[in-house]
JSON list of C-alpha atoms in Angstrom, two decimals:
[
{"chain": "Z", "resi": 12, "resn": "MET", "atom": "CA", "xyz": [-90.60, 0.83, 32.42]},
{"chain": "Z", "resi": 13, "resn": "VAL", "atom": "CA", "xyz": [-91.05, 3.82, 33.77]},
{"chain": "Z", "resi": 14, "resn": "ARG", "atom": "CA", "xyz": [-90.51, 3.90, 37.42]},
{"chain": "Z", "resi": 15, "resn": "HIS", "atom": "CA", "xyz": [-91.82, 5.59, 40.14]},
{"chain": "Z", "resi": 16, "resn": "TYR", "atom": "CA", "xyz": [-93.58, 7.63, 38.08]},
{"chain": "Z", "resi": 17, "resn": "ALA", "atom": "CA", "xyz": [-97.68, 7.21, 37.23]},
{"chain": "Z", "resi": 18, "resn": "LEU", "atom": "CA", "xyz": [-98.42, 8.59, 33.95]},
{"chain": "Z", "resi": 19, "resn": "HIS", "atom": "CA", "xyz": [-101.89, 8.34, 32.55]},
{"chain": "Z", "resi": 20, "resn": "CYS", "atom": "CA", "xyz": [-102.85, 10.28, 29.39]},
{"chain": "Z", "resi": 21, "resn": "ARG", "atom": "CA", "xyz": [-103.40, 9.64, 25.90]},
{"chain": "Z", "resi": 22, "resn": "HIS", "atom": "CA", "xyz": [-100.12, 8.92, 23.88]},
{"chain": "Z", "resi": 23, "resn": "ARG", "atom": "CA", "xyz": [-99.15, 11.53, 21.29]},
{"chain": "Z", "resi": 24, "resn": "GLN", "atom": "CA", "xyz": [-100.03, 10.26, 17.84]},
{"chain": "Z", "resi": 25, "resn": "HIS", "atom": "CA", "xyz": [-97.55, 11.60, 14.66]},
{"chain": "Z", "resi": 26, "resn": "ARG", "atom": "CA", "xyz": [-99.39, 12.70, 12.08]},
{"chain": "Z", "resi": 27, "resn": "PRO", "atom": "CA", "xyz": [-96.74, 12.17, 9.53]},
{"chain": "Z", "resi": 28, "resn": "ARG", "atom": "CA", "xyz": [-97.53, 15.10, 6.01]},
{"chain": "Z", "resi": 29, "resn": "PRO", "atom": "CA", "xyz": [-98.19, 12.34, 2.41]},
{"chain": "Z", "resi": 30, "resn": "VAL", "atom": "CA", "xyz": [-95.38, 11.97, 0.88]},
{"chain": "Z", "resi": 31, "resn": "THR", "atom": "CA", "xyz": [-94.23, 10.52, -2.55]},
{"chain": "Z", "resi": 32, "resn": "ALA", "atom": "CA", "xyz": [-91.87, 7.55, -2.94]},
{"chain": "Z", "resi": 33, "resn": "PRO", "atom": "CA", "xyz": [-88.55, 8.10, -5.71]},
{"chain": "Z", "resi": 34, "resn": "ARG", "atom": "CA", "xyz": [-89.61, 5.81, -8.92]},
{"chain": "Z", "resi": 35, "resn": "THR", "atom": "CA", "xyz": [-86.24, 4.63, -8.59]},
{"chain": "Z", "resi": 36, "resn": "GLU", "atom": "CA", "xyz": [-83.78, 2.48, -6.60]},
{"chain": "Z", "resi": 37, "resn": "SER", "atom": "CA", "xyz": [-81.31, 5.03, -7.53]},
{"chain": "Z", "resi": 38, "resn": "ASP", "atom": "CA", "xyz": [-83.87, 8.04, -6.69]},
{"chain": "Z", "resi": 39, "resn": "ARG", "atom": "CA", "xyz": [-84.18, 6.70, -3.29]},
{"chain": "Z", "resi": 40, "resn": "ILE", "atom": "CA", "xyz": [-80.70, 6.42, -2.25]},
{"chain": "Z", "resi": 41, "resn": "ASP", "atom": "CA", "xyz": [-80.24, 9.50, -3.56]},
{"chain": "Z", "resi": 42, "resn": "ALA", "atom": "CA", "xyz": [-83.34, 11.29, -1.39]},
{"chain": "Z", "resi": 43, "resn": "ALA", "atom": "CA", "xyz": [-81.54, 9.47, 1.69]},
{"chain": "Z", "resi": 44, "resn": "ARG", "atom": "CA", "xyz": [-78.65, 11.10, 1.26]},
{"chain": "Z", "resi": 45, "resn": "ARG", "atom": "CA", "xyz": [-80.48, 14.64, 0.64]},
{"chain": "Z", "resi": 46, "resn": "ARG", "atom": "CA", "xyz": [-83.36, 14.13, 3.99]},
{"chain": "Z", "resi": 47, "resn": "PRO", "atom": "CA", "xyz": [-83.85, 17.77, 5.17]},
{"chain": "Z", "resi": 48, "resn": "GLY", "atom": "CA", "xyz": [-82.07, 17.82, 9.59]},
{"chain": "Z", "resi": 49, "resn": "VAL", "atom": "CA", "xyz": [-84.80, 16.80, 12.42]},
{"chain": "Z", "resi": 50, "resn": "LEU", "atom": "CA", "xyz": [-85.75, 19.21, 14.89]},
{"chain": "Z", "resi": 51, "resn": "PHE", "atom": "CA", "xyz": [-85.69, 17.35, 18.37]},
{"chain": "Z", "resi": 52, "resn": "ILE", "atom": "CA", "xyz": [-87.18, 18.84, 21.75]},
{"chain": "Z", "resi": 53, "resn": "VAL", "atom": "CA", "xyz": [-85.47, 17.77, 25.19]},
{"chain": "Z", "resi": 54, "resn": "SER", "atom": "CA", "xyz": [-87.43, 18.80, 28.16]},
{"chain": "Z", "resi": 55, "resn": "ALA", "atom": "CA", "xyz": [-86.70, 17.21, 32.07]},
{"chain": "Z", "resi": 56, "resn": "PRO", "atom": "CA", "xyz": [-87.16, 19.68, 35.21]},
{"chain": "Z", "resi": 57, "resn": "SER", "atom": "CA", "xyz": [-84.52, 21.41, 36.62]},
{"chain": "Z", "resi": 58, "resn": "GLY", "atom": "CA", "xyz": [-81.97, 19.52, 38.23]},
{"chain": "Z", "resi": 59, "resn": "ALA", "atom": "CA", "xyz": [-82.94, 15.98, 36.17]},
{"chain": "Z", "resi": 60, "resn": "GLY", "atom": "CA", "xyz": [-79.88, 15.86, 33.90]},
{"chain": "Z", "resi": 61, "resn": "LYS", "atom": "CA", "xyz": [-81.38, 17.36, 30.89]},
{"chain": "Z", "resi": 62, "resn": "THR", "atom": "CA", "xyz": [-78.10, 19.77, 29.65]},
{"chain": "Z", "resi": 63, "resn": "SER", "atom": "CA", "xyz": [-75.10, 16.65, 30.97]},
{"chain": "Z", "resi": 64, "resn": "LEU", "atom": "CA", "xyz": [-76.83, 14.49, 28.35]},
{"chain": "Z", "resi": 65, "resn": "VAL", "atom": "CA", "xyz": [-77.41, 16.72, 25.45]},
{"chain": "Z", "resi": 66, "resn": "HIS", "atom": "CA", "xyz": [-73.51, 17.47, 26.18]},
{"chain": "Z", "resi": 67, "resn": "ALA", "atom": "CA", "xyz": [-73.09, 13.86, 25.93]},
{"chain": "Z", "resi": 68, "resn": "LEU", "atom": "CA", "xyz": [-75.37, 13.81, 22.63]},
{"chain": "Z", "resi": 69, "resn": "CYS", "atom": "CA", "xyz": [-73.26, 15.69, 21.14]},
{"chain": "Z", "resi": 70, "resn": "LYS", "atom": "CA", "xyz": [-69.86, 14.46, 21.90]},
{"chain": "Z", "resi": 71, "resn": "ALA", "atom": "CA", "xyz": [-71.19, 11.39, 20.24]},
{"chain": "Z", "resi": 72, "resn": "ASP", "atom": "CA", "xyz": [-73.00, 12.82, 17.59]},
{"chain": "Z", "resi": 73, "resn": "ALA", "atom": "CA", "xyz": [-71.46, 15.21, 15.13]},
{"chain": "Z", "resi": 74, "resn": "GLN", "atom": "CA", "xyz": [-74.44, 15.86, 13.30]},
{"chain": "Z", "resi": 75, "resn": "VAL", "atom": "CA", "xyz": [-75.68, 17.28, 16.25]},
{"chain": "Z", "resi": 76, "resn": "GLU", "atom": "CA", "xyz": [-76.08, 21.06, 17.27]},
{"chain": "Z", "resi": 77, "resn": "VAL", "atom": "CA", "xyz": [-77.59, 22.39, 20.20]},
{"chain": "Z", "resi": 78, "resn": "SER", "atom": "CA", "xyz": [-79.84, 25.83, 19.99]},
{"chain": "Z", "resi": 79, "resn": "VAL", "atom": "CA", "xyz": [-78.33, 28.17, 22.13]},
{"chain": "Z", "resi": 80, "resn": "SER", "atom": "CA", "xyz": [-81.38, 29.97, 23.45]},
{"chain": "Z", "resi": 81, "resn": "TYR", "atom": "CA", "xyz": [-82.04, 33.57, 24.81]},
{"chain": "Z", "resi": 82, "resn": "THR", "atom": "CA", "xyz": [-82.69, 34.38, 28.21]},
{"chain": "Z", "resi": 83, "resn": "THR", "atom": "CA", "xyz": [-83.61, 37.60, 30.42]},
{"chain": "Z", "resi": 84, "resn": "ARG", "atom": "CA", "xyz": [-82.27, 36.06, 33.48]},
{"chain": "Z", "resi": 85, "resn": "ALA", "atom": "CA", "xyz": [-78.94, 36.96, 34.59]},
{"chain": "Z", "resi": 86, "resn": "PRO", "atom": "CA", "xyz": [-75.31, 34.31, 33.87]},
{"chain": "Z", "resi": 87, "resn": "ARG", "atom": "CA", "xyz": [-74.54, 31.81, 36.69]},
{"chain": "Z", "resi": 88, "resn": "PRO", "atom": "CA", "xyz": [-70.93, 31.59, 37.62]},
{"chain": "Z", "resi": 89, "resn": "GLY", "atom": "CA", "xyz": [-69.37, 29.93, 34.78]},
{"chain": "Z", "resi": 90, "resn": "GLU", "atom": "CA", "xyz": [-72.04, 30.81, 31.85]},
{"chain": "Z", "resi": 91, "resn": "GLU", "atom": "CA", "xyz": [-70.50, 31.97, 29.08]},
{"chain": "Z", "resi": 92, "resn": "PRO", "atom": "CA", "xyz": [-73.00, 34.51, 27.01]},
{"chain": "Z", "resi": 93, "resn": "GLY", "atom": "CA", "xyz": [-73.14, 32.65, 23.39]},
{"chain": "Z", "resi": 94, "resn": "ARG", "atom": "CA", "xyz": [-71.79, 29.28, 24.58]},
{"chain": "Z", "resi": 95, "resn": "HIS", "atom": "CA", "xyz": [-74.68, 29.15, 27.86]},
{"chain": "Z", "resi": 96, "resn": "TYR", "atom": "CA", "xyz": [-77.00, 31.26, 26.71]},
{"chain": "Z", "resi": 97, "resn": "HIS", "atom": "CA", "xyz": [-77.51, 34.67, 24.71]},
{"chain": "Z", "resi": 98, "resn": "PHE", "atom": "CA", "xyz": [-78.11, 36.54, 27.43]},
{"chain": "Z", "resi": 99, "resn": "VAL", "atom": "CA", "xyz": [-80.26, 39.81, 26.97]},
{"chain": "Z", "resi": 100, "resn": "THR", "atom": "CA", "xyz": [-82.51, 42.61, 28.48]},
{"chain": "Z", "resi": 101, "resn": "ARG", "atom": "CA", "xyz": [-86.42, 42.28, 28.83]},
{"chain": "Z", "resi": 102, "resn": "ALA", "atom": "CA", "xyz": [-86.62, 45.29, 26.41]},
{"chain": "Z", "resi": 103, "resn": "GLN", "atom": "CA", "xyz": [-84.45, 43.35, 23.65]},
{"chain": "Z", "resi": 104, "resn": "PHE", "atom": "CA", "xyz": [-86.41, 39.93, 24.68]},
{"chain": "Z", "resi": 105, "resn": "GLU", "atom": "CA", "xyz": [-89.75, 42.35, 23.75]},
{"chain": "Z", "resi": 106, "resn": "GLN", "atom": "CA", "xyz": [-88.53, 43.76, 20.47]},
{"chain": "Z", "resi": 107, "resn": "MET", "atom": "CA", "xyz": [-87.92, 40.21, 19.44]},
{"chain": "Z", "resi": 108, "resn": "LEU", "atom": "CA", "xyz": [-91.20, 38.89, 19.89]},
{"chain": "Z", "resi": 109, "resn": "GLU", "atom": "CA", "xyz": [-92.49, 41.82, 18.50]},
{"chain": "Z", "resi": 110, "resn": "ARG", "atom": "CA", "xyz": [-90.41, 41.74, 15.44]},
{"chain": "Z", "resi": 111, "resn": "GLY", "atom": "CA", "xyz": [-91.54, 37.54, 15.28]},
{"chain": "Z", "resi": 112, "resn": "GLU", "atom": "CA", "xyz": [-88.24, 36.03, 15.29]},
{"chain": "Z", "resi": 113, "resn": "LEU", "atom": "CA", "xyz": [-88.73, 33.48, 18.22]},
{"chain": "Z", "resi": 114, "resn": "LEU", "atom": "CA", "xyz": [-90.14, 30.33, 17.07]},
{"chain": "Z", "resi": 115, "resn": "GLU", "atom": "CA", "xyz": [-91.23, 29.83, 21.09]},
{"chain": "Z", "resi": 116, "resn": "SER", "atom": "CA", "xyz": [-90.93, 31.97, 24.22]},
{"chain": "Z", "resi": 117, "resn": "ALA", "atom": "CA", "xyz": [-91.26, 31.27, 28.17]},
{"chain": "Z", "resi": 118, "resn": "LEU", "atom": "CA", "xyz": [-91.61, 32.88, 31.47]},
{"chain": "Z", "resi": 119, "resn": "VAL", "atom": "CA", "xyz": [-89.67, 30.12, 33.53]},
{"chain": "Z", "resi": 120, "resn": "HIS", "atom": "CA", "xyz": [-89.50, 31.52, 37.11]},
{"chain": "Z", "resi": 121, "resn": "GLY", "atom": "CA", "xyz": [-89.40, 34.63, 36.46]},
{"chain": "Z", "resi": 122, "resn": "ASN", "atom": "CA", "xyz": [-87.59, 34.86, 33.62]},
{"chain": "Z", "resi": 123, "resn": "PHE", "atom": "CA", "xyz": [-87.94, 35.00, 29.75]},
{"chain": "Z", "resi": 124, "resn": "TYR", "atom": "CA", "xyz": [-86.78, 32.22, 27.20]},
{"chain": "Z", "resi": 125, "resn": "GLY", "atom": "CA", "xyz": [-86.90, 31.59, 23.73]},
{"chain": "Z", "resi": 126, "resn": "THR", "atom": "CA", "xyz": [-85.30, 30.38, 20.81]},
{"chain": "Z", "resi": 127, "resn": "SER", "atom": "CA", "xyz": [-84.48, 32.00, 17.59]},
{"chain": "Z", "resi": 128, "resn": "GLU", "atom": "CA", "xyz": [-86.83, 31.19, 14.45]},
{"chain": "Z", "resi": 129, "resn": "PRO", "atom": "CA", "xyz": [-84.46, 32.16, 11.55]},
{"chain": "Z", "resi": 130, "resn": "TRP", "atom": "CA", "xyz": [-82.05, 30.37, 13.28]},
{"chain": "Z", "resi": 131, "resn": "VAL", "atom": "CA", "xyz": [-83.31, 27.01, 13.18]},
{"chain": "Z", "resi": 132, "resn": "ARG", "atom": "CA", "xyz": [-84.90, 27.10, 10.14]},
{"chain": "Z", "resi": 133, "resn": "SER", "atom": "CA", "xyz": [-81.44, 27.85, 8.35]},
{"chain": "Z", "resi": 134, "resn": "GLN", "atom": "CA", "xyz": [-79.74, 24.80, 10.44]},
{"chain": "Z", "resi": 135, "resn": "LEU", "atom": "CA", "xyz": [-82.70, 22.34, 9.34]},
{"chain": "Z", "resi": 136, "resn": "ALA", "atom": "CA", "xyz": [-82.71, 23.19, 5.76]},
{"chain": "Z", "resi": 137, "resn": "ALA", "atom": "CA", "xyz": [-79.04, 22.34, 5.43]},
{"chain": "Z", "resi": 138, "resn": "GLY", "atom": "CA", "xyz": [-79.64, 18.93, 7.39]},
{"chain": "Z", "resi": 139, "resn": "ALA", "atom": "CA", "xyz": [-78.35, 19.84, 10.54]},
{"chain": "Z", "resi": 140, "resn": "SER", "atom": "CA", "xyz": [-79.90, 17.07, 13.55]},
{"chain": "Z", "resi": 141, "resn": "ILE", "atom": "CA", "xyz": [-81.65, 20.58, 16.11]},
{"chain": "Z", "resi": 142, "resn": "VAL", "atom": "CA", "xyz": [-82.08, 20.10, 19.84]},
{"chain": "Z", "resi": 143, "resn": "LEU", "atom": "CA", "xyz": [-83.99, 22.60, 21.43]},
{"chain": "Z", "resi": 144, "resn": "GLU", "atom": "CA", "xyz": [-83.54, 22.36, 25.26]},
{"chain": "Z", "resi": 145, "resn": "ILE", "atom": "CA", "xyz": [-87.12, 24.12, 26.30]},
{"chain": "Z", "resi": 146, "resn": "ASP", "atom": "CA", "xyz": [-89.85, 23.52, 28.79]},
{"chain": "Z", "resi": 147, "resn": "TRP", "atom": "CA", "xyz": [-93.42, 22.19, 27.79]},
{"chain": "Z", "resi": 148, "resn": "GLN", "atom": "CA", "xyz": [-94.64, 25.34, 27.07]},
{"chain": "Z", "resi": 149, "resn": "GLY", "atom": "CA", "xyz": [-91.99, 25.92, 24.52]},
{"chain": "Z", "resi": 150, "resn": "ALA", "atom": "CA", "xyz": [-92.15, 22.70, 22.96]},
{"chain": "Z", "resi": 151, "resn": "ALA", "atom": "CA", "xyz": [-96.39, 23.15, 22.67]},
{"chain": "Z", "resi": 152, "resn": "GLN", "atom": "CA", "xyz": [-95.27, 26.03, 20.85]},
{"chain": "Z", "resi": 153, "resn": "VAL", "atom": "CA", "xyz": [-92.79, 24.48, 18.76]},
{"chain": "Z", "resi": 154, "resn": "ARG", "atom": "CA", "xyz": [-95.18, 21.37, 17.67]},
{"chain": "Z", "resi": 155, "resn": "ARG", "atom": "CA", "xyz": [-97.38, 23.43, 15.98]},
{"chain": "Z", "resi": 156, "resn": "ARG", "atom": "CA", "xyz": [-95.20, 25.20, 13.70]},
{"chain": "Z", "resi": 157, "resn": "PHE", "atom": "CA", "xyz": [-92.46, 21.76, 13.43]},
{"chain": "Z", "resi": 158, "resn": "PRO", "atom": "CA", "xyz": [-95.80, 19.13, 13.65]},
{"chain": "Z", "resi": 159, "resn": "ASP", "atom": "CA", "xyz": [-93.00, 17.10, 12.42]},
{"chain": "Z", "resi": 160, "resn": "SER", "atom": "CA", "xyz": [-90.42, 17.54, 16.09]},
{"chain": "Z", "resi": 161, "resn": "ILE", "atom": "CA", "xyz": [-89.36, 14.60, 17.94]},
{"chain": "Z", "resi": 162, "resn": "GLY", "atom": "CA", "xyz": [-90.39, 15.39, 21.72]},
{"chain": "Z", "resi": 163, "resn": "VAL", "atom": "CA", "xyz": [-88.35, 13.79, 24.54]},
{"chain": "Z", "resi": 164, "resn": "PHE", "atom": "CA", "xyz": [-88.62, 14.16, 28.47]},
{"chain": "Z", "resi": 165, "resn": "VAL", "atom": "CA", "xyz": [-86.14, 13.25, 30.78]},
{"chain": "Z", "resi": 166, "resn": "LEU", "atom": "CA", "xyz": [-87.49, 12.07, 34.10]},
{"chain": "Z", "resi": 167, "resn": "PRO", "atom": "CA", "xyz": [-84.85, 11.89, 37.01]},
{"chain": "Z", "resi": 168, "resn": "PRO", "atom": "CA", "xyz": [-85.21, 8.70, 39.67]},
{"chain": "Z", "resi": 169, "resn": "SER", "atom": "CA", "xyz": [-87.57, 10.41, 41.74]},
{"chain": "Z", "resi": 170, "resn": "ILE", "atom": "CA", "xyz": [-88.75, 13.51, 43.08]},
{"chain": "Z", "resi": 171, "resn": "ALA", "atom": "CA", "xyz": [-86.60, 12.70, 46.78]},
{"chain": "Z", "resi": 172, "resn": "ALA", "atom": "CA", "xyz": [-83.44, 12.55, 43.79]},
{"chain": "Z", "resi": 173, "resn": "LEU", "atom": "CA", "xyz": [-83.98, 15.73, 41.99]},
{"chain": "Z", "resi": 174, "resn": "GLU", "atom": "CA", "xyz": [-84.44, 17.28, 45.23]},
{"chain": "Z", "resi": 175, "resn": "GLN", "atom": "CA", "xyz": [-80.46, 15.55, 46.40]},
{"chain": "Z", "resi": 176, "resn": "ARG", "atom": "CA", "xyz": [-79.51, 16.90, 43.41]},
{"chain": "Z", "resi": 177, "resn": "LEU", "atom": "CA", "xyz": [-80.26, 20.34, 43.66]},
{"chain": "Z", "resi": 178, "resn": "ARG", "atom": "CA", "xyz": [-79.24, 20.85, 47.25]},
{"chain": "Z", "resi": 179, "resn": "LEU", "atom": "CA", "xyz": [-75.88, 18.95, 45.74]},
{"chain": "Z", "resi": 180, "resn": "ARG", "atom": "CA", "xyz": [-75.56, 21.40, 43.06]},
{"chain": "Z", "resi": 181, "resn": "GLY", "atom": "CA", "xyz": [-75.57, 24.41, 45.71]},
{"chain": "Z", "resi": 182, "resn": "GLN", "atom": "CA", "xyz": [-76.45, 27.21, 43.61]},
{"chain": "Z", "resi": 183, "resn": "ASP", "atom": "CA", "xyz": [-79.86, 27.84, 45.14]},
{"chain": "Z", "resi": 184, "resn": "ALA", "atom": "CA", "xyz": [-81.53, 28.67, 48.34]},
{"chain": "Z", "resi": 185, "resn": "ALA", "atom": "CA", "xyz": [-83.69, 26.56, 50.45]},
{"chain": "Z", "resi": 186, "resn": "GLU", "atom": "CA", "xyz": [-86.53, 28.42, 48.85]},
{"chain": "Z", "resi": 187, "resn": "VAL", "atom": "CA", "xyz": [-85.99, 28.45, 45.36]},
{"chain": "Z", "resi": 188, "resn": "ILE", "atom": "CA", "xyz": [-85.78, 24.62, 45.26]},
{"chain": "Z", "resi": 189, "resn": "ALA", "atom": "CA", "xyz": [-88.36, 24.23, 46.75]},
{"chain": "Z", "resi": 190, "resn": "ALA", "atom": "CA", "xyz": [-90.32, 26.24, 44.03]},
{"chain": "Z", "resi": 191, "resn": "ARG", "atom": "CA", "xyz": [-88.14, 24.47, 41.27]},
{"chain": "Z", "resi": 192, "resn": "LEU", "atom": "CA", "xyz": [-89.43, 21.25, 42.68]},
{"chain": "Z", "resi": 193, "resn": "GLN", "atom": "CA", "xyz": [-93.51, 22.52, 42.68]},
{"chain": "Z", "resi": 194, "resn": "ALA", "atom": "CA", "xyz": [-92.26, 23.47, 39.17]},
{"chain": "Z", "resi": 195, "resn": "ALA", "atom": "CA", "xyz": [-90.99, 20.15, 38.43]},
{"chain": "Z", "resi": 196, "resn": "ARG", "atom": "CA", "xyz": [-94.03, 17.97, 39.72]},
{"chain": "Z", "resi": 197, "resn": "GLU", "atom": "CA", "xyz": [-96.03, 20.53, 37.35]},
{"chain": "Z", "resi": 198, "resn": "GLU", "atom": "CA", "xyz": [-93.66, 19.81, 34.87]},
{"chain": "Z", "resi": 199, "resn": "ILE", "atom": "CA", "xyz": [-93.56, 16.02, 34.89]},
{"chain": "Z", "resi": 200, "resn": "ALA", "atom": "CA", "xyz": [-97.52, 16.10, 34.33]},
{"chain": "Z", "resi": 201, "resn": "HIS", "atom": "CA", "xyz": [-96.40, 17.12, 30.97]},
{"chain": "Z", "resi": 202, "resn": "ALA", "atom": "CA", "xyz": [-94.36, 14.28, 30.30]},
{"chain": "Z", "resi": 203, "resn": "CYS", "atom": "CA", "xyz": [-96.94, 12.24, 27.75]},
{"chain": "Z", "resi": 204, "resn": "GLU", "atom": "CA", "xyz": [-97.45, 15.00, 25.78]},
{"chain": "Z", "resi": 205, "resn": "TYR", "atom": "CA", "xyz": [-93.74, 13.74, 24.71]},
{"chain": "Z", "resi": 206, "resn": "ASP", "atom": "CA", "xyz": [-92.78, 10.97, 21.64]},
{"chain": "Z", "resi": 207, "resn": "TYR", "atom": "CA", "xyz": [-90.21, 9.37, 24.21]},
{"chain": "Z", "resi": 208, "resn": "VAL", "atom": "CA", "xyz": [-89.92, 9.30, 28.01]},
{"chain": "Z", "resi": 209, "resn": "MET", "atom": "CA", "xyz": [-86.98, 8.02, 29.70]},
{"chain": "Z", "resi": 210, "resn": "ILE", "atom": "CA", "xyz": [-85.44, 8.29, 33.14]},
{"chain": "Z", "resi": 211, "resn": "ASN", "atom": "CA", "xyz": [-82.34, 9.46, 33.61]},
{"chain": "Z", "resi": 212, "resn": "ASP", "atom": "CA", "xyz": [-81.31, 7.06, 36.08]},
{"chain": "Z", "resi": 213, "resn": "ASP", "atom": "CA", "xyz": [-77.89, 5.53, 34.91]},
{"chain": "Z", "resi": 214, "resn": "PHE", "atom": "CA", "xyz": [-76.14, 7.86, 33.30]},
{"chain": "Z", "resi": 215, "resn": "ALA", "atom": "CA", "xyz": [-74.03, 5.81, 30.01]},
{"chain": "Z", "resi": 216, "resn": "THR", "atom": "CA", "xyz": [-77.67, 4.04, 29.75]},
{"chain": "Z", "resi": 217, "resn": "ALA", "atom": "CA", "xyz": [-79.65, 7.16, 29.42]},
{"chain": "Z", "resi": 218, "resn": "VAL", "atom": "CA", "xyz": [-77.07, 8.62, 26.62]},
{"chain": "Z", "resi": 219, "resn": "GLN", "atom": "CA", "xyz": [-77.07, 5.51, 24.71]},
{"chain": "Z", "resi": 220, "resn": "ASP", "atom": "CA", "xyz": [-81.09, 5.77, 24.64]},
{"chain": "Z", "resi": 221, "resn": "LEU", "atom": "CA", "xyz": [-80.93, 9.18, 23.52]},
{"chain": "Z", "resi": 222, "resn": "CYS", "atom": "CA", "xyz": [-78.70, 8.19, 20.84]},
{"chain": "Z", "resi": 223, "resn": "ALA", "atom": "CA", "xyz": [-81.01, 5.80, 19.92]},
{"chain": "Z", "resi": 224, "resn": "ILE", "atom": "CA", "xyz": [-83.91, 8.06, 19.31]},
{"chain": "Z", "resi": 225, "resn": "VAL", "atom": "CA", "xyz": [-81.64, 10.29, 17.59]},
{"chain": "Z", "resi": 226, "resn": "ARG", "atom": "CA", "xyz": [-80.29, 7.53, 15.15]},
{"chain": "Z", "resi": 227, "resn": "ALA", "atom": "CA", "xyz": [-84.02, 6.09, 14.58]},
{"chain": "Z", "resi": 228, "resn": "ALA", "atom": "CA", "xyz": [-85.41, 9.32, 13.67]},
{"chain": "Z", "resi": 229, "resn": "ARG", "atom": "CA", "xyz": [-82.94, 10.53, 11.03]},
{"chain": "Z", "resi": 230, "resn": "LEU", "atom": "CA", "xyz": [-83.70, 6.65, 9.55]},
{"chain": "Z", "resi": 231, "resn": "ARG", "atom": "CA", "xyz": [-87.51, 7.36, 9.22]},
{"chain": "Z", "resi": 232, "resn": "THR", "atom": "CA", "xyz": [-89.26, 6.64, 5.86]},
{"chain": "Z", "resi": 233, "resn": "ALA", "atom": "CA", "xyz": [-90.97, 9.12, 5.80]},
{"chain": "Z", "resi": 234, "resn": "LEU", "atom": "CA", "xyz": [-88.16, 11.82, 6.76]},
{"chain": "Z", "resi": 235, "resn": "GLN", "atom": "CA", "xyz": [-85.63, 10.45, 3.94]},
{"chain": "Z", "resi": 236, "resn": "LEU", "atom": "CA", "xyz": [-88.58, 10.08, 0.85]},
{"chain": "Z", "resi": 237, "resn": "SER", "atom": "CA", "xyz": [-90.61, 13.32, 1.68]},
{"chain": "Z", "resi": 238, "resn": "VAL", "atom": "CA", "xyz": [-91.07, 15.87, -0.58]},
{"chain": "Z", "resi": 239, "resn": "GLN", "atom": "CA", "xyz": [-92.38, 18.23, 1.90]},
{"chain": "Z", "resi": 240, "resn": "SER", "atom": "CA", "xyz": [-91.02, 22.20, 1.18]},
{"chain": "Z", "resi": 241, "resn": "GLY", "atom": "CA", "xyz": [-90.46, 22.82, 4.30]},
{"chain": "Z", "resi": 242, "resn": "PRO", "atom": "CA", "xyz": [-92.29, 23.21, 8.05]},
{"chain": "Z", "resi": 243, "resn": "THR", "atom": "CA", "xyz": [-95.54, 24.29, 8.65]},
{"chain": "Z", "resi": 244, "resn": "GLN", "atom": "CA", "xyz": [-95.73, 28.27, 7.93]},
{"chain": "Z", "resi": 245, "resn": "ASN", "atom": "CA", "xyz": [-98.51, 30.28, 10.27]}
]
């Protein structure tokens, strides 16, 4: 049950691609073992705990890898290039766009963010489960290229709780927090575009929920028996 939020929209429907089932039991087992990777999209308003949840997921599941985004914003205290983000100049980011290297890109709080498409495709081909921590704009772009991706939206317990978290974080001025809260309301309006919506009001429970979503996605029949050649190409 989603508390504190009124989410009114039609459920996003997956349109699974036709699959051909292997003919024998041995073929079915081999197909399950060779299943391709799964692409997960995790979105949330700033301060909802998305990054902490994803880090906990990676510790609990060795098959999960997080895509490191490219961004034009300056590093925050404690952030390491290549680990938290690939920090690039605006000119470098624009060159990546021109070369078609970005799976998705978005302008957030005055800075550009983007995901490397070649890296994502190579990891999925190797059977890894990839998590993209991106906003709703980027999620919409990814779904057009990877219609079988799994979207998870993380909600804070309430807007008031979100404001408290942002203030306790101590990283932003009052006007920046106000802008983030407004952006959070706009982001939450897109929650129903995702396959799963979860509330991070108890961290341990939220981690369990996220792990369960990942495990269930790997066991989908369509994924295990798929004979598709790869993700949608534009």
